Every structure is written in C-alpha cells, then in structure tokens.
Short mmCIF file of C-alpha atoms in Angstrom, two decimals:
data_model
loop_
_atom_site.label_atom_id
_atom_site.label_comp_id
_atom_site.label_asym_id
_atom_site.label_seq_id
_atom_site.Cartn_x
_atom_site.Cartn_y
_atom_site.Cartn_z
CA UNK A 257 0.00 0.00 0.00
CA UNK A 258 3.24 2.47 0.90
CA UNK A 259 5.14 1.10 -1.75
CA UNK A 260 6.96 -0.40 1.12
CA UNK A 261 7.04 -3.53 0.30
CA UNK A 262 5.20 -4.89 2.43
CA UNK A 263 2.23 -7.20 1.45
CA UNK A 264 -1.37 -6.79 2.55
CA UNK A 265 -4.84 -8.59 1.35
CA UNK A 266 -8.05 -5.77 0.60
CA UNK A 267 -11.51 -7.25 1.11
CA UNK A 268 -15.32 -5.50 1.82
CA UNK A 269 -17.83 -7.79 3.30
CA UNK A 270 -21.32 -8.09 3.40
CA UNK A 271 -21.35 -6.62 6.79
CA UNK A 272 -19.67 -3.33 4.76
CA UNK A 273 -16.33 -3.10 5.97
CA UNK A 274 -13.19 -2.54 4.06
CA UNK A 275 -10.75 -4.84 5.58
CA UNK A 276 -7.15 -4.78 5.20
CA UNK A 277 -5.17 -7.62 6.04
CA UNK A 278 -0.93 -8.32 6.84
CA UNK A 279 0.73 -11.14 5.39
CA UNK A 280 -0.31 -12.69 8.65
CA UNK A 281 -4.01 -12.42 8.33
CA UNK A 282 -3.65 -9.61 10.84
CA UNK A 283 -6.14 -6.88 10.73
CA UNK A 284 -4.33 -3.95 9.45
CA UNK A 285 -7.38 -1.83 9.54
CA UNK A 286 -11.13 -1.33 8.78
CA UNK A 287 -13.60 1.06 7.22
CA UNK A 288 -17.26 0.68 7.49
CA UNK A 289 -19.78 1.65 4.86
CA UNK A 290 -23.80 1.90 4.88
CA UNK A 291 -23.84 -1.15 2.94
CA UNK A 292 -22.70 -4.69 2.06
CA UNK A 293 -20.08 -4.61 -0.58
CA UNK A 294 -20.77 -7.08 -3.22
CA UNK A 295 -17.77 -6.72 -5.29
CA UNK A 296 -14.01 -6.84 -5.25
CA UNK A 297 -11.80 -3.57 -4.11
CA UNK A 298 -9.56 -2.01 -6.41
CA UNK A 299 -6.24 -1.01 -5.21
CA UNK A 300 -4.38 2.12 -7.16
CA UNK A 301 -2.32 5.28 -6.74
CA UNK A 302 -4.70 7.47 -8.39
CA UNK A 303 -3.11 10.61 -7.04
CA UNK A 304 0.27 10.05 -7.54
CA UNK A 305 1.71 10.32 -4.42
CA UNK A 306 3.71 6.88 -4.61
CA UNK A 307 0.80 5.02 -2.37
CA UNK A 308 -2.32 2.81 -3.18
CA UNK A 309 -5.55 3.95 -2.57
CA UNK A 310 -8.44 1.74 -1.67
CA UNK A 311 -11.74 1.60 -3.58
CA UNK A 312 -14.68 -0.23 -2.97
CA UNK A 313 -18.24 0.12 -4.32
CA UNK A 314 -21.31 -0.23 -1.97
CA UNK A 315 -25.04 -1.02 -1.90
CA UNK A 316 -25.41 2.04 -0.11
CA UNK A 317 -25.30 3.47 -4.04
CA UNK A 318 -21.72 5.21 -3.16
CA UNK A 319 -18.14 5.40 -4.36
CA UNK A 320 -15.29 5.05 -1.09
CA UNK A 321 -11.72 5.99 -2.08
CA UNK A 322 -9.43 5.81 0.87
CA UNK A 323 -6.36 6.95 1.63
CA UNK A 324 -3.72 3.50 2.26
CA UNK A 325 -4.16 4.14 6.16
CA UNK A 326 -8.19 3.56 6.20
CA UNK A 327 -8.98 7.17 6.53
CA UNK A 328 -11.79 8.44 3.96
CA UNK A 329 -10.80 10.55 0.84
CA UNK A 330 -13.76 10.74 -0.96
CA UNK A 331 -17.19 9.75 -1.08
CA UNK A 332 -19.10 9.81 -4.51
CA UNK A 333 -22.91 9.22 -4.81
CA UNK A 334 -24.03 7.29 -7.72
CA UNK A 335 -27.22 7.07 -6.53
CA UNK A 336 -27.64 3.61 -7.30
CA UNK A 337 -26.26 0.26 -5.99
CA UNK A 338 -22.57 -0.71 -7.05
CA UNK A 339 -21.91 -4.43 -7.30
CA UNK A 340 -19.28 -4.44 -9.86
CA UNK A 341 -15.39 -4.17 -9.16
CA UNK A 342 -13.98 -0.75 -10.32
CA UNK A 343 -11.38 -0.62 -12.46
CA UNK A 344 -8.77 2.20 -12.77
CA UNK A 345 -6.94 3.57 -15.64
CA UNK A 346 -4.05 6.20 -14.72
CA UNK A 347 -6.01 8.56 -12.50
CA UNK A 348 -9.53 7.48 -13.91
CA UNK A 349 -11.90 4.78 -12.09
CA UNK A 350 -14.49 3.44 -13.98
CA UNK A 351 -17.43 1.23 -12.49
CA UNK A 352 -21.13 0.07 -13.28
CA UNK A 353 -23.94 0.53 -11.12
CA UNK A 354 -27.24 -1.95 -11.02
CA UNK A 355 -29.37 1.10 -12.63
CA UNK A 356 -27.20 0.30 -15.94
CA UNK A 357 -25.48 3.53 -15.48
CA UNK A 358 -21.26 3.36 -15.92
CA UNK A 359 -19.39 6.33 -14.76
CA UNK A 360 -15.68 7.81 -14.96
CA UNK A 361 -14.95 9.83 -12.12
CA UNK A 362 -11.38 11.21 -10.85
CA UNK A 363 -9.93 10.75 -7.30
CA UNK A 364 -12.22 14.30 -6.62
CA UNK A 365 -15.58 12.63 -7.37
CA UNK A 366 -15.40 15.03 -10.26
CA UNK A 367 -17.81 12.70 -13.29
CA UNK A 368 -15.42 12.39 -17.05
CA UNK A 369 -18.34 11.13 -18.65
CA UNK A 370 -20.84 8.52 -18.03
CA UNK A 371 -22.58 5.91 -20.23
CA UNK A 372 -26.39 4.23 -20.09
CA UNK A 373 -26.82 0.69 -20.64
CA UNK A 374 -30.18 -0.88 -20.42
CA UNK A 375 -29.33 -3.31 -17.45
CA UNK A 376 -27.71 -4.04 -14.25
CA UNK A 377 -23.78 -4.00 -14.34
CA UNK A 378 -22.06 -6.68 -11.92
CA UNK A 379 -19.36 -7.03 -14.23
CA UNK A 380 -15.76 -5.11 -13.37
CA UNK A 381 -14.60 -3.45 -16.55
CA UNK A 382 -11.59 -4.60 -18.98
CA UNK A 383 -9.60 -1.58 -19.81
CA UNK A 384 -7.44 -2.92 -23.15
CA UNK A 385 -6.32 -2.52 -26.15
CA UNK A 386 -8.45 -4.32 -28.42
CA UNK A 387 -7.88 -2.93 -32.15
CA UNK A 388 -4.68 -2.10 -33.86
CA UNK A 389 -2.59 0.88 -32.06
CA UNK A 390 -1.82 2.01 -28.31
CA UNK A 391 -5.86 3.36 -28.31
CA UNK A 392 -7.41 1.33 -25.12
CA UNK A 393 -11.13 0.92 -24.90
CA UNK A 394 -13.44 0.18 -22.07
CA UNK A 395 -15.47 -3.13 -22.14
CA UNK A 396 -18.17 -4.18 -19.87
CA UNK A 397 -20.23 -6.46 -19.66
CA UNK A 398 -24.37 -6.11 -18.61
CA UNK A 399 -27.18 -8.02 -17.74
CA UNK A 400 -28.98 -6.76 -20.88
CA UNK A 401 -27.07 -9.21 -22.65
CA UNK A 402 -24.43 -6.97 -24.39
CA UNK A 403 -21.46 -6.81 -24.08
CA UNK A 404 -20.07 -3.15 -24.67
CA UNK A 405 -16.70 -1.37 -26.14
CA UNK A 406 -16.57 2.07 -25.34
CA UNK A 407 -13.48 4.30 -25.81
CA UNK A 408 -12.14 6.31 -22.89
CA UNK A 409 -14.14 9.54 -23.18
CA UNK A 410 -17.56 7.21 -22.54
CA UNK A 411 -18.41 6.82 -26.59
CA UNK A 412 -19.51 3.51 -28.02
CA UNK A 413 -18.12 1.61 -31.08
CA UNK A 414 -19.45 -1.60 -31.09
CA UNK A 415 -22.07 -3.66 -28.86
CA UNK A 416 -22.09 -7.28 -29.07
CA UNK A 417 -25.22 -9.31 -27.80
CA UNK A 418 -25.95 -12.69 -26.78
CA UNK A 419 -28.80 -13.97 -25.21
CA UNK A 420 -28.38 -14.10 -21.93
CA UNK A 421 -26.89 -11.94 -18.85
CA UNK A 422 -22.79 -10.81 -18.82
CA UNK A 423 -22.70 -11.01 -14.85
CA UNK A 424 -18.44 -11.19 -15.33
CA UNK A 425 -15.66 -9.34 -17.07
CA UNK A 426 -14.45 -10.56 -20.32
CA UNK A 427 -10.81 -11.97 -20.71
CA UNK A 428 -8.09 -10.62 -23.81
CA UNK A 429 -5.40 -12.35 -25.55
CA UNK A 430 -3.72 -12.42 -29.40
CA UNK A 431 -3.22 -14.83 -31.17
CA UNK A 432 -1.40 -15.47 -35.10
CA UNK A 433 1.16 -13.54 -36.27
CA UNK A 434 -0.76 -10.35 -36.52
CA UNK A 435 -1.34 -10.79 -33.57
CA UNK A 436 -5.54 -9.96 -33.51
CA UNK A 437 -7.23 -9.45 -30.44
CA UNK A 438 -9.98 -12.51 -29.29
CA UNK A 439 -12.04 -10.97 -26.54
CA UNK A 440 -13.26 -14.14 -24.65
CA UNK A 441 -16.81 -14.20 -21.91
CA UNK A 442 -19.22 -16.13 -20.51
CA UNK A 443 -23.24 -15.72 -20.95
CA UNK A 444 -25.90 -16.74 -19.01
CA UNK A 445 -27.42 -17.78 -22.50
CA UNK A 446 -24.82 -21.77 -21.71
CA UNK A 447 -22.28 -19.90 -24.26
CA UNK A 448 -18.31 -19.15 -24.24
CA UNK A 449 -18.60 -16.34 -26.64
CA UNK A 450 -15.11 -15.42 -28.82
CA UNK A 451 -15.20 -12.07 -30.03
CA UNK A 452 -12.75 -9.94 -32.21
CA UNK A 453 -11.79 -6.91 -31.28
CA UNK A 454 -14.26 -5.50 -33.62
CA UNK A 455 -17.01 -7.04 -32.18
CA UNK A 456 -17.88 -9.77 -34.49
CA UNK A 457 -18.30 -13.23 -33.51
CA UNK A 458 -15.51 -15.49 -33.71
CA UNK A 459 -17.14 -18.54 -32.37
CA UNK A 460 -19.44 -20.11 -29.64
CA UNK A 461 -19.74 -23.13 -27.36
CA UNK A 462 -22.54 -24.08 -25.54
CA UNK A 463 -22.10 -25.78 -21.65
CA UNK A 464 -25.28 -27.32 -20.08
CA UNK A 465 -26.34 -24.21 -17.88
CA UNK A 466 -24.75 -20.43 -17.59
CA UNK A 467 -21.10 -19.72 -17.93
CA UNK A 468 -20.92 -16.72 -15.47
CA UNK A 469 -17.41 -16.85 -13.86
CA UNK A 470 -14.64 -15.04 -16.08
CA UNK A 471 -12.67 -17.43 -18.54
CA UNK A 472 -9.15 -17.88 -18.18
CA UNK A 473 -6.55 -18.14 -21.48
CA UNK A 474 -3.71 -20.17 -21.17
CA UNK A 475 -1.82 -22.67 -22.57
CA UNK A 476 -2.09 -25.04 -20.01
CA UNK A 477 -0.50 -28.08 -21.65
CA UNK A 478 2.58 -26.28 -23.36
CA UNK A 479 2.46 -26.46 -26.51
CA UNK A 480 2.49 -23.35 -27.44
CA UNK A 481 -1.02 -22.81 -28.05
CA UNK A 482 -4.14 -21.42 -26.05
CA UNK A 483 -6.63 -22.86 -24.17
CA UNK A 484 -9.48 -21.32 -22.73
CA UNK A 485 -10.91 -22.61 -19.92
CA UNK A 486 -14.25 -21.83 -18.85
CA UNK A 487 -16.35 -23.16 -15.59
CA UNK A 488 -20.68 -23.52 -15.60
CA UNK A 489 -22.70 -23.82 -13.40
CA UNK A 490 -23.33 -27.23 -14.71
CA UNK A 491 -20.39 -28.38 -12.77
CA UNK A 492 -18.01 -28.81 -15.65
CA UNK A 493 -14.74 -27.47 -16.60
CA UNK A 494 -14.71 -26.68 -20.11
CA UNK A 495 -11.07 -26.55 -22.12
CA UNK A 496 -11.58 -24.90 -25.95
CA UNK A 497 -9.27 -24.26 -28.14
CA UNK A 498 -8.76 -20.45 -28.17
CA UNK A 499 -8.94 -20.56 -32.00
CA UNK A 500 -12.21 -22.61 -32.46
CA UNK A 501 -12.82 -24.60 -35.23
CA UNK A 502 -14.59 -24.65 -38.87
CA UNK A 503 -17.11 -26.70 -39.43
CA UNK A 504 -19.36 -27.23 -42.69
CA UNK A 505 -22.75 -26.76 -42.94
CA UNK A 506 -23.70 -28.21 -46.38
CA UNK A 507 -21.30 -29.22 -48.88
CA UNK A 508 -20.38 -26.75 -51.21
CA UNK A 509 -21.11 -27.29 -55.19
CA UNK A 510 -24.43 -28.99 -53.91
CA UNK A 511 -27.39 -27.31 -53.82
CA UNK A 512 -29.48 -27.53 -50.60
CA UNK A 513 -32.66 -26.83 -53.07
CA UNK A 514 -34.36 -30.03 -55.18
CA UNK A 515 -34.63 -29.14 -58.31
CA UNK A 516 -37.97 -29.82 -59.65
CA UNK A 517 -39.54 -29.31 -63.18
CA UNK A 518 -39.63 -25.61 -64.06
CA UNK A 519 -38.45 -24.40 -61.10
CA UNK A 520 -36.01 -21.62 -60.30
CA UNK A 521 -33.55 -21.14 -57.45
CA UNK A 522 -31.50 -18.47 -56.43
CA UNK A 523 -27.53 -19.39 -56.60
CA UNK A 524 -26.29 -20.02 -52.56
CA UNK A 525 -23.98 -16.95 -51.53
CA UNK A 526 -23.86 -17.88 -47.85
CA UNK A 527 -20.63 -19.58 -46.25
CA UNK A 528 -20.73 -23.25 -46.57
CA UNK A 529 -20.10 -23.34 -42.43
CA UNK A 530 -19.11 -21.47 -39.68
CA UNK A 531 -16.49 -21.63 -36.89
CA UNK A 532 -17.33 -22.83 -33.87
CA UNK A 533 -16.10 -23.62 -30.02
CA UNK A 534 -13.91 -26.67 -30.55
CA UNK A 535 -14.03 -28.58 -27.03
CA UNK A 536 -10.44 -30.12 -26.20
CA UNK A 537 -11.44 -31.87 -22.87
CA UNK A 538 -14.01 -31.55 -19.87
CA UNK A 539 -13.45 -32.05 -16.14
CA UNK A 540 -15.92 -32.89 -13.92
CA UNK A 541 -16.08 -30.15 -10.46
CA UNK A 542 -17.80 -30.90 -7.19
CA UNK A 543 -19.83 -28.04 -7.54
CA UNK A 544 -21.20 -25.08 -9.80
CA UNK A 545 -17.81 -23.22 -10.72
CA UNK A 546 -17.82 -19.41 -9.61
CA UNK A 547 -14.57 -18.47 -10.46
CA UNK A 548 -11.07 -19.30 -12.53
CA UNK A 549 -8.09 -17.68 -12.79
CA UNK A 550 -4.51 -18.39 -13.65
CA UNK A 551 -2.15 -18.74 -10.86
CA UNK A 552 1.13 -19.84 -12.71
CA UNK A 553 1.84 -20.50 -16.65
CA UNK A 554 0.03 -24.23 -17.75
CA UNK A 555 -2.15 -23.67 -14.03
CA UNK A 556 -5.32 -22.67 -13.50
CA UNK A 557 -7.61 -22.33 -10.13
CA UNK A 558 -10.82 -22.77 -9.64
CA UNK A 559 -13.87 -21.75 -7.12
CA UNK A 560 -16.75 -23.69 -6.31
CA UNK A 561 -20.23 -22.07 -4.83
CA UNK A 562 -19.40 -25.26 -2.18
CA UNK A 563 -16.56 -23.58 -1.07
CA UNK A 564 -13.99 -25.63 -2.61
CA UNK A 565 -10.38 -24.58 -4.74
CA UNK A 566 -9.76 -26.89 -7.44
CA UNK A 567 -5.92 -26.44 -8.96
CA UNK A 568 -6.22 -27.18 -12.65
CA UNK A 569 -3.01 -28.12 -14.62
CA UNK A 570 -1.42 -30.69 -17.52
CA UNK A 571 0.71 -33.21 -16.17
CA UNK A 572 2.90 -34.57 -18.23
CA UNK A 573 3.31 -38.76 -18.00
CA UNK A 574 6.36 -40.57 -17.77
CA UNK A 575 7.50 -42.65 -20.64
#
C-alpha cells in the first residue's frame, strides 16, 4: 500500500467493511460503509503520491476511495447500488452501477463522462487494447445481454449481444502472427462467446447451464497454443481451443434446393459453415464453478459455490 514492500490482502464484506489484512491475516485496519459490498476492491495510486488507494463500491449506491491508512478521501454518490469491481486507468476509475449507469470519475468525485446501458452491471470493466494501435477501450459487460466497447471519453463503437446476462468481465489475448485481439466471456445464454476486437463473432460453445465466472486463457499443456478454460454452473470445466474450429454446414457445389420441373432457385452466396467452439477436454467439479483464474503459466484455479479450490493443470506422463 506504501510502496513499502510490504504485502497486505483488501476485502469488503457483506457486513460493509473494508478490511485490510498483513501477510499474517492480521487486521491492518477497517472502514465501514452503509452497505454490504458485493464486489471486489480495487487497489491504485490514483493521485500520484507513490501510495495505493483503496476503492470499494457499496449497496449504499456510493463510491469510497481511501487513503492506504483507512482514513476516507472521498465519497461519490451514484445514486444507485454498485456491485461491480472498479477498475482504474491512470487517474480514472471506472465502475457500473445496477441502474445500468457506468461512470468515470477522478480521485475528486469530479464525473469524465458517463454511459447508459439498459441493465444491471455486476461485471468489473476490462480496460485494453483491443484494435490495432496504443488506443485502449473500455469493455463491460451487462445483464442486458451486451457486451459493450466504449473508448475512454464514454463513446460507443461496437455492442455485441448474446442472449443471456454478462454477470463477469471478459478476458483478452492475441493470437497469429498479426497478432488480432480474441475478446473471450461467458453468458448466461450456456455460451463461451469469442469475439474480435471489432465485435464480431468469432465462435461459440454451448455448456449445459450459464457460464458466469470469467474465462481464463492459457496454454495449459505447453504447446504453445491457447486454451481457454471456462467453468458452468453445470459443474463442468470446459477446455476450448482459443482458436475454435470450422465446421461445414452443407457441402459446397451442392445445392441444398431439389430441383424440380420448371423451377427456379437463387444461386447459394452464404458460407458453406461457420467456426465454432472446438471442445479439447471436460473435467468434472464438485460443484457449480464461480470463479477461474490463472495462478502460474500451464495452471489454472478454480472456485466452487461449495466452497472448494480446485488447482487445474497438464501433467505430463512418464515414458
């Protein structure tokens, strides 16, 4: 938090406090809000003076920043509940709110802009580069089914929809020698959605119930291409190739018409098939899977609503 050093853990509760931990599990100190806070705390020097502020949304509808010794700095009022994560970029925090409302406010309170999606926002905003250049854009996630890119003054350019709530952030990575952006997320429609960083669809797969935790890309059996694993609340691991797969439709050169006597059909122009989510493996998890993230290259770890940690890796056998 002091640039110290020295480690600490930053967690609210549903009982509002912002608790700071030591290494030790020690309570470093606490904060109380009006309000259980639903989300994860950000931690960034927004103001540059070389030490990490704390900020937490609450269901009280407001904004905390605090200073890295617990004491309050600001207080913003976003008049609705906050159960996303906020994320910061340079000395701009950006967060959704369960009215649909996502703002960009400095370390003042002072609002940058503000955008107005049509549903509740519980997921924590990807700040990335997701075209060609240095230019970042914003993308979030709502329970109106879209998932939106917005640049960093609060504009749109593209909105991609499924068909079912985006209750997590999205996950980035490049792949090919250009190096093109696949923007990866779950929906509560059963889908792994691939996007480009245009927003077209790259390719779907569809688990037995919601996808809501994040994805995780990695290549998690090392050879030197991604995987993207993705946990449902059917109780499966899912590992995809990050690339998909193409798979035909009808064969081209045959025509899906039957040609009768003195009838006329119009040539086919659509593509003979499409590319699609192409499932390496599945693992079975004792429970509905809330979480995954990477924890080391070729390792994954998991969360289960039961409580559980599941440590996912590739062993490799003995010959």
């Amino acid at each position: 938090l002091r640039g110290d050093g020295q480690m600490y853990v930053a967690v609210g509760t549903e009982q509002g406090q912002v608790l700071v931990l030591d290494a030790r599990g020690r309570k470093h100190w606490s904060f109380q809000c009006a309000g259980p806070i639903r989300g994860s705390v950000a931690l960034a020097d927004v103001n540059d003076d070389n030490e990490r502020e704390i900020i937490a949304g609450c269901s009280d509808g407001f904004l905390y920043i605090l200073t890295h010794d617990g004491r309050l700095m600001h207080r913003f009022d976003a008049n609705s509940p906050i159960e996303s994560t906020p994320a910061v970029w340079e000395d701009k925090i950006i967060f959704g709110c369960n009215d649909g409302m996502i703002y960009c406010i400095n370390v003042n309170g002072d609002v940058l802009w503000t955008f107005a999606s049509k549903g509740k926002i519980l997921a924590r905003p990807l700040i990335a580069r997701v075209q060609e250049g240095d230019r970042r854009n914003v993308l979030v996630g709502s329970k109106d089914n879209s998932l939106y890119a917005l640049d960093l003054h609060g504009n749109l350019e593209w909105r991609y929809e499924t068909q079912g709530a985006i209750m997590n952030e999205p996950v980035l990575t490049r792949v090919g020698r250009d190096r093109e952006a696949i923007i990866v997320l779950g929906s509560c429609d059963n889908k792994v959605h691939a996007v480009s960083g245009r927003g077209d669809r790259l390719w779907t797969y569809e688990a037995d119930f919601w996808v809501v935790a994040s994805p995780a890309i990695v290549d998690l059996d090392g050879d030197g291409k991604l995987e993207v694993l993705a946990g449902s609340y059917d109780h499966n691991l899912y590992i995809l190739d990050c690339e998909g797969e193409y798979v035909l439709e009808y064969m081209p050169g045959i025509s899906g018409v039957v040609h009768q006597a003195g009838h006329y059909a119009e040539v086919l122009t659509r593509e003979a098939g499409r590319q699609v989510g192409k499932r390496l493996f599945q693992m079975r998890m004792p429970g509905v899977v809330i979480g995954c993230s990477q924890i080391r290259k070729g390792a994954a770890l998991l969360a289960t609503k039961s409580g559980q940690l599941v440590a996912v890796g590739f062993a490799e056998q003995e010959r």
